[in-house]
Amino acid sequence: MSTFKAPKGTYDLTPPESAKYLAVREAIAAPLKNSGYGYIETPGFEDVALFSRGVGESTDIVTKEMYTLTTKGGSQLALRPEGTASVLRAALEANLHKLGNLPVKLWYSGSYYRYERPQKGRYRHFSQVGAEAIGAEDPALDAELIILADQAYRALGLRNFRILLNSLGDKECRPVYRDALQGFLRELDLDEETRRRIEINPLRVLDDKRPEVQKQLVGAPVLRDYLCDACKAYHEEVRDLLSAAGVVYEDDEKLVRGLDYYTRTTFEFVHDGLGSQSAVGGGGRYDGLSEMIGGPALPSVGWALGVDRTVLALEAEGIELELPASTSVFAVPLGEEARRVLFGVVTQLRREGVAADFAYGNRGLKGAMKSANRSGARFTIVAGERDLAEGVVQLKDMESGEQTAVPLSDVAEAVRERLA
Ligand code: ATP
Ligand code: MG
């Protein structure tokens, strides 16, 4: 232990567990790469106003959870709390939407920062893989994204998750609903902060987790009854496409999500083995966001899946990912001359694409064999003076225990043959 520890609310990924996180990121990215999404990477920090304007002045993310800083040059920056606003900003800045190929489909993977009360599944630094489809209003696009997230989770072996689906309406019908909801909420017995929320963002009151609030919400006007015909038809089409794809979802009219930019389709993936941090991912359509950050009208839809909670979900379901051993061959030299020769063999194996490692540090045969075991390598190659005199190494299969003398020049060939 050094004098320092990882900051509160953060944790380090170290081998061997870290391999799980890589595998989860890859599993989420795979269906996206296979569906026309291009990789995008944006800075870890942005102008703070991008988030306050984009995510919403009254959201928890902006009011309570953002890490903000003033640079020596006087710029107001924030560590990114989410990906969508940054990705849209970057796409607009690069004029990707003007290349005549809409929607612009992008995926990303990275670290996000929120100043939250740390608990299991809720950290101050966490990681997400996300996808955004920018510049098209098409229910098939909303369906595509939900289907791809479902496919990613299933590919990981997850089963105990549910998809919650809702429509938040658009700029035609949502204001009418908002008024009706405000009227209802103002009559309830609520605390000061919640009363303020009624005036700024009444839909989010529906999201209140406290049972005493939920009890009073029975009988509240539901958005579904206020959706305009266009929103209704759009939502029906998304639902039909999901059903046709065999993706099971639940209609959840209380699902509003914590970001202000959503319109029409919103969805959340929840896992039933995670306690109160049950959301493993979420997203929706954000037709107004581009204009909110000074761009042209670009109806868009996207999601972000949490890597940390996805790993917890795997653990909750007892799923062990099949991770291939990172080392195929481990070389154990006996003596100085053998060190030089086997180091050469390892270098050659690596150049030929065989994952190989070496017993460094003169720890003796016992220590070296321990390292070989720990590496998970299927084969060890051992050589001493007598082997070298004969121009061979001993190739040992760690599974069967079988050992064969193999000519030095044939090692790579012999390993590849046996691995195949
Ligand atoms: P919650 O309701 O649990 O706070 P959220 O609605 O704030 O989640 P989003 O902004 O939709 O979450 O982010 C998408 C995903 O990122 C979440 O479903 C979750 O898996 C993950 N995530 C969000 N915040 C955190 C966090 N503080 N720690 C770990 N994962 C997180
Ligand atoms: Mg949150």
PDB file of N, CA, C and O in Angstrom, residues 200-237:
ATOM      1  N   ILE A 200     -40.627  23.688 -12.154  1.00  0.00           N
ATOM      2  CA  ILE A 200     -39.530  23.657 -13.140  1.00  0.00           C
ATOM      3  C   ILE A 200     -39.641  22.444 -14.066  1.00  0.00           C
ATOM      4  O   ILE A 200     -39.507  22.554 -15.274  1.00  0.00           O
ATOM      5  N   ASN A 201     -39.876  21.279 -13.473  1.00  0.00           N
ATOM      6  CA  ASN A 201     -39.833  20.043 -14.257  1.00  0.00           C
ATOM      7  C   ASN A 201     -40.791  19.010 -13.666  1.00  0.00           C
ATOM      8  O   ASN A 201     -40.362  18.028 -13.058  1.00  0.00           O
ATOM      9  N   PRO A 202     -42.108  19.254 -13.843  1.00  0.00           N
ATOM     10  CA  PRO A 202     -43.105  18.422 -13.142  1.00  0.00           C
ATOM     11  C   PRO A 202     -43.021  16.936 -13.495  1.00  0.00           C
ATOM     12  O   PRO A 202     -43.330  16.098 -12.657  1.00  0.00           O
ATOM     13  N   LEU A 203     -42.583  16.602 -14.710  1.00  0.00           N
ATOM     14  CA  LEU A 203     -42.540  15.184 -15.087  1.00  0.00           C
ATOM     15  C   LEU A 203     -41.609  14.390 -14.182  1.00  0.00           C
ATOM     16  O   LEU A 203     -41.824  13.212 -13.931  1.00  0.00           O
ATOM     17  N   ARG A 204     -40.572  15.091 -13.695  1.00  0.00           N
ATOM     18  CA  ARG A 204     -39.610  14.361 -12.884  1.00  0.00           C
ATOM     19  C   ARG A 204     -40.157  14.027 -11.499  1.00  0.00           C
ATOM     20  O   ARG A 204     -39.618  13.154 -10.811  1.00  0.00           O
ATOM     21  N   VAL A 205     -41.222  14.682 -11.083  1.00  0.00           N
ATOM     22  CA  VAL A 205     -41.850  14.326  -9.809  1.00  0.00           C
ATOM     23  C   VAL A 205     -42.391  12.890  -9.885  1.00  0.00           C
ATOM     24  O   VAL A 205     -42.375  12.153  -8.908  1.00  0.00           O
ATOM     25  N   LEU A 206     -42.807  12.501 -11.078  1.00  0.00           N
ATOM     26  CA  LEU A 206     -43.313  11.134 -11.267  1.00  0.00           C
ATOM     27  C   LEU A 206     -42.238  10.091 -10.971  1.00  0.00           C
ATOM     28  O   LEU A 206     -42.526   8.952 -10.643  1.00  0.00           O
ATOM     29  N   ASP A 207     -40.999  10.516 -11.127  1.00  0.00           N
ATOM     30  CA  ASP A 207     -39.841   9.637 -10.978  1.00  0.00           C
ATOM     31  C   ASP A 207     -39.411   9.519  -9.509  1.00  0.00           C
ATOM     32  O   ASP A 207     -38.493   8.780  -9.187  1.00  0.00           O
ATOM     33  N   ASP A 208     -40.068  10.276  -8.612  1.00  0.00           N
ATOM     34  CA  ASP A 208     -39.681  10.287  -7.193  1.00  0.00           C
ATOM     35  C   ASP A 208     -39.764   8.875  -6.623  1.00  0.00           C
ATOM     36  O   ASP A 208     -40.758   8.184  -6.797  1.00  0.00           O
ATOM     37  N   LYS A 209     -38.665   8.470  -5.948  1.00  0.00           N
ATOM     38  CA  LYS A 209     -38.614   7.083  -5.492  1.00  0.00           C
ATOM     39  C   LYS A 209     -39.301   6.880  -4.129  1.00  0.00           C
ATOM     40  O   LYS A 209     -39.536   5.746  -3.717  1.00  0.00           O
ATOM     41  N   ARG A 210     -39.637   7.959  -3.427  1.00  0.00           N
ATOM     42  CA  ARG A 210     -40.183   7.808  -2.070  1.00  0.00           C
ATOM     43  C   ARG A 210     -41.622   7.281  -2.090  1.00  0.00           C
ATOM     44  O   ARG A 210     -42.468   7.812  -2.808  1.00  0.00           O
ATOM     45  N   PRO A 211     -41.870   6.242  -1.282  1.00  0.00           N
ATOM     46  CA  PRO A 211     -43.210   5.627  -1.278  1.00  0.00           C
ATOM     47  C   PRO A 211     -44.304   6.629  -0.918  1.00  0.00           C
ATOM     48  O   PRO A 211     -45.409   6.578  -1.480  1.00  0.00           O
ATOM     49  N   GLU A 212     -44.023   7.560   0.030  1.00  0.00           N
ATOM     50  CA  GLU A 212     -45.075   8.504   0.446  1.00  0.00           C
ATOM     51  C   GLU A 212     -45.457   9.435  -0.718  1.00  0.00           C
ATOM     52  O   GLU A 212     -46.585   9.908  -0.804  1.00  0.00           O
ATOM     53  N   VAL A 213     -44.490   9.670  -1.622  1.00  0.00           N
ATOM     54  CA  VAL A 213     -44.814  10.478  -2.801  1.00  0.00           C
ATOM     55  C   VAL A 213     -45.545   9.609  -3.822  1.00  0.00           C
ATOM     56  O   VAL A 213     -46.581  10.007  -4.363  1.00  0.00           O
ATOM     57  N   GLN A 214     -45.018   8.404  -4.050  1.00  0.00           N
ATOM     58  CA  GLN A 214     -45.644   7.511  -5.026  1.00  0.00           C
ATOM     59  C   GLN A 214     -47.122   7.266  -4.689  1.00  0.00           C
ATOM     60  O   GLN A 214     -47.964   7.191  -5.575  1.00  0.00           O
ATOM     61  N   LYS A 215     -47.422   7.161  -3.379  1.00  0.00           N
ATOM     62  CA  LYS A 215     -48.800   6.901  -2.958  1.00  0.00           C
ATOM     63  C   LYS A 215     -49.738   8.011  -3.437  1.00  0.00           C
ATOM     64  O   LYS A 215     -50.837   7.774  -3.909  1.00  0.00           O
ATOM     65  N   GLN A 216     -49.236   9.247  -3.335  1.00  0.00           N
ATOM     66  CA  GLN A 216     -50.067  10.396  -3.735  1.00  0.00           C
ATOM     67  C   GLN A 216     -50.214  10.517  -5.243  1.00  0.00           C
ATOM     68  O   GLN A 216     -51.085  11.230  -5.737  1.00  0.00           O
ATOM     69  N   LEU A 217     -49.313   9.828  -5.961  1.00  0.00           N
ATOM     70  CA  LEU A 217     -49.320   9.987  -7.421  1.00  0.00           C
ATOM     71  C   LEU A 217     -50.360   9.106  -8.114  1.00  0.00           C
ATOM     72  O   LEU A 217     -50.571   9.223  -9.321  1.00  0.00           O
ATOM     73  N   VAL A 218     -50.987   8.233  -7.316  1.00  0.00           N
ATOM     74  CA  VAL A 218     -52.045   7.404  -7.904  1.00  0.00           C
ATOM     75  C   VAL A 218     -53.134   8.331  -8.444  1.00  0.00           C
ATOM     76  O   VAL A 218     -53.572   9.244  -7.751  1.00  0.00           O
ATOM     77  N   GLY A 219     -53.527   8.120  -9.660  1.00  0.00           N
ATOM     78  CA  GLY A 219     -54.573   8.959 -10.238  1.00  0.00           C
ATOM     79  C   GLY A 219     -54.051  10.192 -10.960  1.00  0.00           C
ATOM     80  O   GLY A 219     -54.836  10.993 -11.478  1.00  0.00           O
ATOM     81  N   ALA A 220     -52.725  10.341 -10.999  1.00  0.00           N
ATOM     82  CA  ALA A 220     -52.149  11.474 -11.736  1.00  0.00           C
ATOM     83  C   ALA A 220     -52.446  11.307 -13.222  1.00  0.00           C
ATOM     84  O   ALA A 220     -52.554  10.186 -13.715  1.00  0.00           O
ATOM     85  N   PRO A 221     -52.606  12.438 -13.939  1.00  0.00           N
ATOM     86  CA  PRO A 221     -52.819  12.319 -15.384  1.00  0.00           C
ATOM     87  C   PRO A 221     -51.651  11.567 -16.026  1.00  0.00           C
ATOM     88  O   PRO A 221     -50.507  11.755 -15.609  1.00  0.00           O
ATOM     89  N   VAL A 222     -51.954  10.699 -16.967  1.00  0.00           N
ATOM     90  CA  VAL A 222     -50.880   9.960 -17.626  1.00  0.00           C
ATOM     91  C   VAL A 222     -50.669  10.499 -19.036  1.00  0.00           C
ATOM     92  O   VAL A 222     -51.607  10.820 -19.766  1.00  0.00           O
ATOM     93  N   LEU A 223     -49.408  10.547 -19.382  1.00  0.00           N
ATOM     94  CA  LEU A 223     -48.999  11.134 -20.645  1.00  0.00           C
ATOM     95  C   LEU A 223     -49.649  10.444 -21.844  1.00  0.00           C
ATOM     96  O   LEU A 223     -49.994  11.078 -22.836  1.00  0.00           O
ATOM     97  N   ARG A 224     -49.809   9.135 -21.705  1.00  0.00           N
ATOM     98  CA  ARG A 224     -50.377   8.364 -22.818  1.00  0.00           C
ATOM     99  C   ARG A 224     -51.700   8.961 -23.314  1.00  0.00           C
ATOM    100  O   ARG A 224     -51.977   8.991 -24.503  1.00  0.00           O
ATOM    101  N   ASP A 225     -52.500   9.476 -22.336  1.00  0.00           N
ATOM    102  CA  ASP A 225     -53.803  10.042 -22.704  1.00  0.00           C
ATOM    103  C   ASP A 225     -53.669  11.381 -23.414  1.00  0.00           C
ATOM    104  O   ASP A 225     -54.649  11.898 -23.945  1.00  0.00           O
ATOM    105  N   TYR A 226     -52.490  11.964 -23.379  1.00  0.00           N
ATOM    106  CA  TYR A 226     -52.302  13.296 -23.961  1.00  0.00           C
ATOM    107  C   TYR A 226     -51.483  13.276 -25.249  1.00  0.00           C
ATOM    108  O   TYR A 226     -51.329  14.299 -25.893  1.00  0.00           O
ATOM    109  N   LEU A 227     -50.925  12.127 -25.594  1.00  0.00           N
ATOM    110  CA  LEU A 227     -50.072  12.074 -26.787  1.00  0.00           C
ATOM    111  C   LEU A 227     -50.852  12.509 -28.026  1.00  0.00           C
ATOM    112  O   LEU A 227     -52.000  12.106 -28.224  1.00  0.00           O
ATOM    113  N   CYS A 228     -50.221  13.337 -28.878  1.00  0.00           N
ATOM    114  CA  CYS A 228     -50.869  13.744 -30.124  1.00  0.00           C
ATOM    115  C   CYS A 228     -50.849  12.566 -31.092  1.00  0.00           C
ATOM    116  O   CYS A 228     -50.140  11.575 -30.876  1.00  0.00           O
ATOM    117  N   ASP A 229     -51.602  12.664 -32.153  1.00  0.00           N
ATOM    118  CA  ASP A 229     -51.727  11.531 -33.072  1.00  0.00           C
ATOM    119  C   ASP A 229     -50.383  11.117 -33.656  1.00  0.00           C
ATOM    120  O   ASP A 229     -50.092   9.927 -33.794  1.00  0.00           O
ATOM    121  N   ALA A 230     -49.570  12.110 -33.981  1.00  0.00           N
ATOM    122  CA  ALA A 230     -48.261  11.788 -34.575  1.00  0.00           C
ATOM    123  C   ALA A 230     -47.396  11.006 -33.591  1.00  0.00           C
ATOM    124  O   ALA A 230     -46.767  10.003 -33.949  1.00  0.00           O
ATOM    125  N   CYS A 231     -47.384  11.433 -32.335  1.00  0.00           N
ATOM    126  CA  CYS A 231     -46.581  10.731 -31.321  1.00  0.00           C
ATOM    127  C   CYS A 231     -47.127   9.335 -31.052  1.00  0.00           C
ATOM    128  O   CYS A 231     -46.376   8.388 -30.853  1.00  0.00           O
ATOM    129  N   LYS A 232     -48.455   9.247 -31.050  1.00  0.00           N
ATOM    130  CA  LYS A 232     -49.087   7.946 -30.814  1.00  0.00           C
ATOM    131  C   LYS A 232     -48.700   6.957 -31.909  1.00  0.00           C
ATOM    132  O   LYS A 232     -48.305   5.823 -31.631  1.00  0.00           O
ATOM    133  N   ALA A 233     -48.816   7.419 -33.158  1.00  0.00           N
ATOM    134  CA  ALA A 233     -48.505   6.546 -34.294  1.00  0.00           C
ATOM    135  C   ALA A 233     -47.031   6.140 -34.262  1.00  0.00           C
ATOM    136  O   ALA A 233     -46.677   4.983 -34.508  1.00  0.00           O
ATOM    137  N   TYR A 234     -46.182   7.118 -33.945  1.00  0.00           N
ATOM    138  CA  TYR A 234     -44.740   6.853 -33.881  1.00  0.00           C
ATOM    139  C   TYR A 234     -44.453   5.773 -32.832  1.00  0.00           C
ATOM    140  O   TYR A 234     -43.730   4.806 -33.069  1.00  0.00           O
ATOM    141  N   HIS A 235     -45.051   5.940 -31.675  1.00  0.00           N
ATOM    142  CA  HIS A 235     -44.798   5.013 -30.568  1.00  0.00           C
ATOM    143  C   HIS A 235     -45.319   3.612 -30.888  1.00  0.00           C
ATOM    144  O   HIS A 235     -44.655   2.612 -30.596  1.00  0.00           O
ATOM    145  N   GLU A 236     -46.506   3.568 -31.508  1.00  0.00           N
ATOM    146  CA  GLU A 236     -47.066   2.269 -31.901  1.00  0.00           C
ATOM    147  C   GLU A 236     -46.118   1.536 -32.835  1.00  0.00           C
ATOM    148  O   GLU A 236     -45.906   0.329 -32.717  1.00  0.00           O
ATOM    149  N   GLU A 237     -45.529   2.301 -33.764  1.00  0.00           N
ATOM    150  CA  GLU A 237     -44.627   1.689 -34.735  1.00  0.00           C
ATOM    151  C   GLU A 237     -43.365   1.143 -34.043  1.00  0.00           C
ATOM    152  O   GLU A 237     -42.920   0.032 -34.342  1.00  0.00           O
TER     153      GLU A 237
END
